[in-house]
Coordinates of C-alpha atoms in Angstrom, one line a residue:
M58 CA 0.0 0.0 0.0
T59 CA 1.4 3.4 -1.0
R60 CA 1.9 5.7 2.0
T61 CA 1.4 9.4 1.7
P62 CA 4.4 11.5 2.7
R63 CA 4.6 12.2 6.4
S64 CA 4.7 16.0 6.3
D65 CA 2.9 16.7 9.6
R66 CA 6.0 17.7 11.4
S67 CA 6.8 20.3 8.8
H68 CA 3.2 21.6 8.6
P69 CA 2.7 24.9 10.4
A70 CA 0.1 23.2 12.6
G71 CA 2.1 19.9 12.9
G72 CA 4.0 18.4 15.8
A73 CA 2.1 19.1 19.0
W74 CA -1.0 19.9 17.1
C75 CA -1.1 16.5 15.4
C76 CA -0.4 14.7 18.7
L77 CA -3.2 16.6 20.4
H78 CA -5.8 15.6 17.8
A79 CA -4.4 12.0 17.6
A80 CA -5.0 11.7 21.4
A81 CA -8.5 13.3 21.0
A82 CA -9.4 10.8 18.3
L83 CA -8.2 7.8 20.4
L84 CA -10.2 9.0 23.3
V85 CA -13.4 9.5 21.2
L86 CA -13.2 6.0 19.7
A87 CA -12.4 4.5 23.1
G88 CA -15.5 6.1 24.5
L89 CA -13.5 8.2 27.0
L90 CA -14.2 11.6 25.5
H91 CA -17.4 13.1 24.2
P92 CA -17.2 14.1 20.5
A93 CA -18.4 17.7 21.4
R94 CA -15.4 18.2 23.6
A95 CA -13.0 16.9 20.9
L96 CA -14.6 19.3 18.4
A97 CA -14.3 22.2 20.9
A98 CA -10.5 21.8 20.7
D99 CA -10.4 22.0 16.9
P100 CA -8.8 25.3 15.9
A101 CA -10.1 25.0 12.3
R102 CA -13.8 25.3 13.6
G103 CA -13.4 27.5 16.6
A104 CA -14.4 26.9 20.2
A105 CA -18.0 27.9 19.7
S106 CA -18.7 25.9 16.5
A107 CA -21.6 23.4 16.6
P108 CA -21.1 19.9 15.2
T109 CA -22.7 19.2 11.8
S110 CA -23.6 15.9 10.1
A111 CA -21.2 14.5 7.4
T112 CA -20.8 11.4 5.3
A113 CA -18.6 8.6 6.7
K114 CA -15.4 7.8 4.8
P115 CA -13.8 4.3 4.8
A116 CA -10.3 4.4 6.1
A117 CA -8.9 0.9 5.4
K118 CA -7.3 2.2 2.1
A119 CA -6.2 5.6 0.7
A120 CA -9.2 7.8 -0.3
S121 CA -10.0 8.5 -3.9
K122 CA -9.4 12.0 -5.3
P123 CA -13.0 13.2 -5.0
A124 CA -13.2 11.8 -1.4
E125 CA -10.0 13.5 -0.5
A126 CA -11.3 16.8 -1.8
E127 CA -14.4 16.4 0.3
A128 CA -12.5 15.4 3.4
A129 CA -10.0 18.3 2.9
G130 CA -12.8 20.7 3.7
K131 CA -13.7 19.1 7.0
S132 CA -12.0 19.4 10.4
V133 CA -10.2 16.6 12.1
G134 CA -13.0 16.3 14.6
D135 CA -15.7 15.9 11.9
Q136 CA -13.7 13.2 10.2
V137 CA -13.3 11.2 13.4
R138 CA -17.0 11.6 14.1
D139 CA -18.0 10.6 10.6
A140 CA -15.9 7.4 10.8
V141 CA -17.5 6.3 14.1
A142 CA -21.0 7.4 13.2
G143 CA -20.8 5.3 10.0
G144 CA -20.1 2.1 11.9
V145 CA -16.5 1.7 10.7
S146 CA -14.1 0.0 13.0
P147 CA -10.8 0.7 11.3
K148 CA -7.3 -0.6 12.2
R149 CA -5.8 2.5 10.6
L150 CA -7.7 5.8 10.1
T151 CA -6.6 8.1 7.4
L152 CA -7.4 11.8 8.1
V153 CA -7.0 14.7 5.6
V154 CA -5.7 17.9 7.2
S155 CA -5.1 21.0 5.0
G156 CA -5.3 18.9 1.9
K157 CA -2.7 16.4 3.1
E158 CA -3.4 12.9 4.6
K159 CA -2.4 12.1 8.1
K160 CA -2.5 8.6 9.4
Y161 CA -3.1 7.6 13.0
I162 CA -3.2 4.1 14.6
T163 CA -6.5 3.7 16.4
V164 CA -8.0 1.2 18.8
E165 CA -11.3 -0.6 18.4
P166 CA -14.3 1.4 19.8
R167 CA -16.0 -0.2 22.8
G168 CA -19.3 0.0 21.1
P169 CA -21.5 2.2 18.9
I170 CA -21.7 5.7 20.1
E171 CA -25.1 7.3 20.0
Y172 CA -25.3 11.0 19.4
P173 CA -28.2 13.2 20.6
A174 CA -30.7 13.9 17.9
K175 CA -30.6 17.4 16.5
P176 CA -33.5 19.4 17.9
A177 CA -36.3 20.1 15.4
E178 CA -36.5 23.6 14.0
P179 CA -39.3 25.5 15.7
E180 CA -42.3 26.2 13.4
H181 CA -43.4 29.8 13.0
D182 CA -46.9 31.1 13.3
G183 CA -48.8 31.4 10.1
A184 CA -48.0 29.7 6.8
K185 CA -45.3 27.0 6.7
S186 CA -42.0 27.6 5.0
A187 CA -41.4 26.6 1.4
G188 CA -40.3 23.0 1.1
S189 CA -41.5 22.1 4.6
S190 CA -43.9 19.2 5.0
K191 CA -44.9 20.2 8.4
R192 CA -48.2 21.8 9.1
P193 CA -48.1 25.4 10.5
V194 CA -48.5 25.6 14.3
T195 CA -50.8 28.2 15.7
R196 CA -49.8 29.6 19.0
P197 CA -51.6 32.2 21.2
S198 CA -50.1 35.7 20.9
T199 CA -48.0 36.7 23.8
G200 CA -46.6 39.9 22.4
H201 CA -47.0 43.5 23.5
A202 CA -50.2 43.9 21.5
G203 CA -51.9 41.0 23.2
A204 CA -50.9 42.2 26.6
R205 CA -52.2 45.7 25.9
A206 CA -55.5 44.2 24.6
K207 CA -55.9 42.1 27.8
A208 CA -55.1 45.1 30.0
A209 CA -57.5 47.2 28.1
A210 CA -60.2 44.6 28.5
M211 CA -59.6 44.4 32.2
A212 CA -59.6 48.1 32.5
G213 CA -62.9 48.3 30.6
H214 CA -64.4 45.6 32.8
D215 CA -63.5 47.4 36.0
A216 CA -64.0 51.0 34.9
E217 CA -66.9 53.0 36.4
A218 CA -69.7 53.5 33.8
H219 CA -70.1 57.0 32.7
W220 CA -73.7 58.4 32.9
A221 CA -75.1 61.7 32.0
Y222 CA -78.4 63.6 31.6
E223 CA -78.4 63.6 27.9
G224 CA -77.0 61.8 24.8
D225 CA -76.2 58.1 24.5
S226 CA -75.5 57.8 28.3
G227 CA -78.6 59.8 29.3
P228 CA -81.5 58.6 31.6
Q229 CA -83.0 56.3 28.9
A230 CA -79.7 54.3 28.8
W231 CA -78.8 54.2 32.5
G232 CA -80.1 50.7 33.0
K233 CA -77.9 49.4 30.2
L234 CA -74.6 51.1 31.2
K235 CA -73.7 48.7 34.0
P236 CA -75.3 45.6 35.6
D237 CA -75.5 47.5 38.9
F238 CA -77.7 50.1 37.2
N239 CA -80.4 47.6 36.1
L240 CA -82.9 49.0 38.6
C241 CA -82.9 52.3 36.6
A242 CA -84.7 50.4 33.9
M243 CA -86.3 47.4 35.7
G244 CA -87.3 48.9 39.0
K245 CA -91.0 49.4 40.0
R246 CA -90.5 52.0 42.7
Q247 CA -88.4 54.6 40.9
S248 CA -88.1 58.4 41.6
P249 CA -88.9 61.1 40.8
I250 CA -92.7 61.0 40.4
N251 CA -95.6 63.3 39.5
I252 CA -97.8 63.8 42.6
E253 CA -101.5 64.3 42.0
D254 CA -103.5 65.8 44.9
G255 CA -106.6 63.9 43.9
A256 CA -104.8 60.5 44.0
T257 CA -103.1 60.8 47.4
L258 CA -104.0 59.2 50.7
Q259 CA -105.2 62.3 52.7
G260 CA -105.4 62.3 56.4
P261 CA -103.4 63.0 59.5
A262 CA -99.7 62.2 59.5
E263 CA -96.9 62.5 62.0
P264 CA -95.0 65.8 61.9
L265 CA -91.6 65.8 60.3
Q266 CA -89.2 67.0 63.0
F267 CA -86.0 68.8 62.0
H268 CA -83.0 69.0 64.3
Y269 CA -80.6 71.3 62.4
L270 CA -77.8 73.4 63.9
A271 CA -75.1 75.6 62.5
S272 CA -72.4 73.3 61.2
G273 CA -69.4 73.0 59.0
A274 CA -69.5 71.5 55.5
S275 CA -67.5 71.1 52.3
V276 CA -68.9 71.8 48.8
V277 CA -67.9 69.6 45.9
N278 CA -68.7 69.6 42.2
N279 CA -69.1 65.9 41.5
G280 CA -69.7 66.4 37.7
H281 CA -73.5 65.9 38.0
T282 CA -74.4 68.6 40.6
I283 CA -73.2 70.8 43.4
Q284 CA -73.1 68.6 46.6
V285 CA -72.7 69.8 50.2
D286 CA -71.2 67.2 52.5
M287 CA -72.3 67.9 56.0
L288 CA -70.5 67.8 59.3
G289 CA -72.0 67.9 62.8
E290 CA -75.1 66.3 64.3
N291 CA -78.0 67.3 62.1
F292 CA -80.9 64.9 61.9
I293 CA -84.6 64.4 61.3
T294 CA -87.1 62.3 63.2
V295 CA -89.8 60.4 61.2
R296 CA -91.6 57.1 61.6
G297 CA -90.1 56.6 65.0
S298 CA -86.4 56.7 63.7
N299 CA -83.7 59.3 63.7
Y300 CA -82.0 59.9 60.3
K301 CA -78.7 61.8 60.3
L302 CA -78.1 64.4 57.6
V303 CA -75.3 63.2 55.3
Q304 CA -75.4 65.6 52.4
L305 CA -77.6 67.8 50.2
H306 CA -77.5 68.5 46.5
F307 CA -79.4 70.4 43.8
H308 CA -81.3 69.7 40.5
H309 CA -82.3 72.2 37.8
P310 CA -85.2 72.1 37.0
S311 CA -86.9 70.3 39.8
E312 CA -87.2 66.5 39.4
E313 CA -90.5 66.2 41.3
R314 CA -93.7 67.5 39.9
V315 CA -96.9 68.4 41.7
N316 CA -100.1 68.2 39.6
F317 CA -97.7 68.1 36.6
K318 CA -96.1 71.4 37.6
S319 CA -92.3 71.6 37.5
F320 CA -90.3 74.1 39.7
A321 CA -87.2 76.1 39.0
M322 CA -85.0 73.9 41.2
V323 CA -85.1 71.4 44.1
A324 CA -82.8 70.7 47.0
H325 CA -82.5 67.1 48.1
L326 CA -81.5 66.6 51.7
V327 CA -80.2 63.0 52.1
H328 CA -80.4 61.3 55.6
K329 CA -79.5 57.9 56.8
N330 CA -80.5 56.1 60.1
A331 CA -78.5 53.5 62.1
E332 CA -79.9 50.6 60.0
G333 CA -78.6 52.2 56.8
Q334 CA -82.1 53.2 55.5
L335 CA -82.3 56.4 53.5
A336 CA -84.7 59.3 53.9
V337 CA -84.7 62.2 51.5
V338 CA -86.4 65.6 52.1
A339 CA -87.1 67.5 48.9
V340 CA -87.3 71.2 49.2
L341 CA -88.9 72.8 46.1
L342 CA -87.4 76.1 45.0
E343 CA -89.1 78.8 43.0
P344 CA -88.1 82.3 41.8
G345 CA -88.5 85.0 44.5
A346 CA -86.4 86.5 47.2
A347 CA -82.8 85.4 47.5
N348 CA -82.1 82.5 50.0
A349 CA -79.4 83.0 52.6
V350 CA -78.4 79.3 52.7
I351 CA -78.1 79.2 48.9
N352 CA -76.0 82.3 49.0
S353 CA -73.6 80.7 51.5
V354 CA -73.2 77.5 49.4
W355 CA -72.8 79.4 46.1
T356 CA -70.1 81.5 47.7
Y357 CA -68.0 78.4 48.0
M358 CA -69.2 76.8 44.8
P359 CA -66.3 74.9 43.1
L360 CA -66.1 75.3 39.4
D361 CA -64.3 72.2 38.2
A362 CA -65.6 68.6 38.5
G363 CA -63.9 66.9 41.4
D364 CA -63.0 70.2 43.1
R365 CA -63.9 70.6 46.7
V366 CA -64.0 73.7 48.9
R367 CA -64.3 73.7 52.7
M368 CA -66.7 76.0 54.3
P369 CA -65.9 77.8 57.6
T370 CA -66.9 76.1 60.8
D371 CA -70.5 76.6 61.9
S372 CA -71.2 78.6 58.7
L373 CA -74.2 76.6 57.4
D374 CA -77.6 76.5 59.2
L375 CA -80.1 74.7 56.9
T376 CA -83.1 75.8 59.0
A377 CA -83.2 78.9 56.8
L378 CA -83.7 76.7 53.7
L379 CA -86.9 75.2 55.1
P380 CA -90.4 76.7 54.6
K381 CA -92.5 77.5 57.7
D382 CA -95.2 75.1 56.6
Q383 CA -93.5 71.8 56.7
R384 CA -96.4 69.5 55.7
Y385 CA -95.3 67.0 53.1
Y386 CA -96.1 64.2 50.6
Q387 CA -94.6 60.9 51.5
F388 CA -93.9 57.8 49.4
L389 CA -91.4 55.0 48.9
G390 CA -89.1 55.5 45.9
S391 CA -85.5 55.3 44.9
L392 CA -82.4 57.3 44.3
T393 CA -82.8 59.6 41.3
T394 CA -79.3 58.9 40.0
P395 CA -77.5 55.5 39.2
P396 CA -77.6 52.9 40.7
C397 CA -81.3 54.0 41.3
T398 CA -81.4 52.0 44.6
E399 CA -85.0 51.5 45.8
G400 CA -86.4 51.5 49.3
V401 CA -85.8 55.2 49.9
L402 CA -88.3 57.1 52.1
W403 CA -89.3 60.3 50.3
M404 CA -90.8 63.5 51.9
V405 CA -91.6 66.3 49.5
L406 CA -92.4 69.5 51.3
K407 CA -95.6 70.9 49.9
T408 CA -94.6 74.6 50.3
P409 CA -91.7 75.8 48.1
T410 CA -88.9 78.0 49.3
T411 CA -87.8 81.1 47.3
I412 CA -84.5 81.5 45.5
S413 CA -83.5 84.5 43.4
R414 CA -83.2 84.4 39.6
E415 CA -79.6 85.4 39.9
Q416 CA -79.0 82.3 42.2
I417 CA -80.8 80.1 39.7
K418 CA -78.8 81.5 36.8
L419 CA -75.5 80.9 38.5
F420 CA -76.3 77.2 39.0
A421 CA -77.8 76.8 35.6
Q422 CA -74.6 78.0 33.9
L423 CA -72.9 74.9 35.3
F424 CA -75.8 72.5 35.1
P425 CA -78.4 73.6 32.5
N426 CA -80.4 70.3 33.0
N427 CA -79.6 67.7 35.6
A428 CA -83.0 66.4 36.3
R429 CA -84.2 62.8 35.7
P430 CA -87.6 62.5 34.0
V431 CA -90.5 61.4 36.2
Q432 CA -91.0 57.7 36.5
P433 CA -94.2 55.6 36.5
L434 CA -96.0 55.4 39.8
N435 CA -96.9 51.7 39.4
N436 CA -99.9 52.0 41.8
R437 CA -97.7 53.2 44.7
P438 CA -99.7 55.0 47.5
V439 CA -98.6 58.6 48.2
R440 CA -99.5 60.0 51.6
E441 CA -100.5 63.7 51.8
A442 CA -100.0 65.0 55.3
Q443 CA -102.8 67.4 56.3

């Protein structure tokens, strides 16, 4: 057999380099060194190169010219791996380095070496690549757009429903804006109502007792009206229970009607007892002399929605807002704003209180119309206190 010249010692990478790779090849075939580690030491491929598949080359005899050309382009590690992966158990393995053959005496491998399977290429969303026989895999989107959509959906679910007195979110739509508002459309005891004298239960009724003192308060523009949050111990007594004054607010024009007559404005004084029951006193307001209580509240009227202004201590005495004749109409109804909660005890004072046109105009500039339309009576009894 013709031997190729031994030129490894004169090769720039010969000598120690050849000995290193000869030892690596022996260790690989003997099963003592993993092929990946042998390849990591191959300068021709670099420390970070990944192994690739190759065609095994018989080493019992000298390679043919085409095979030599093919082997010349492969690293030493690849040639060792190809020989073992191809099932060859050579006595003498011929390697080609830099176009020149190098021969090493090897030992028989202990057994076949199994290499880990190359991981399959991940499939992309959408259409499959050209030449691929695999079906496209559809995966749920986890990108920024999907996260934003989910956050927007959650925000939309938890956000407070916007309601108004006109337009698409006006009173006719309140019951559809939010599940908690369904009583605005489905309730049978809704407020306000039209009160007809001829249809009321007339007779004696307990007097409505007011216990109001000069108190502190804060005035807030809540976006729907001007509201006065009360401090101090102000309360009314009716039906054998004390109801503490929580707040009062205003509507323009009046929400309640008497014999189909509307008034310029109305003040709703909202009370709550120890059991959490609500009682509202409605004070009808009509043009006339200026009202001292209205003047005090308007002095501290906030102009922007959400703005709050604190009134001086003991500056507000609501007694001056009440008419001298305190007879009333009484019925069971609801809040006149969402969520339209029912079970509210209403007392509408029969005698209006006066308010100047200038005071009406000042409020109307902020709230031209913040009154809910009258609701069906649905055979509810209305008591008229004589």
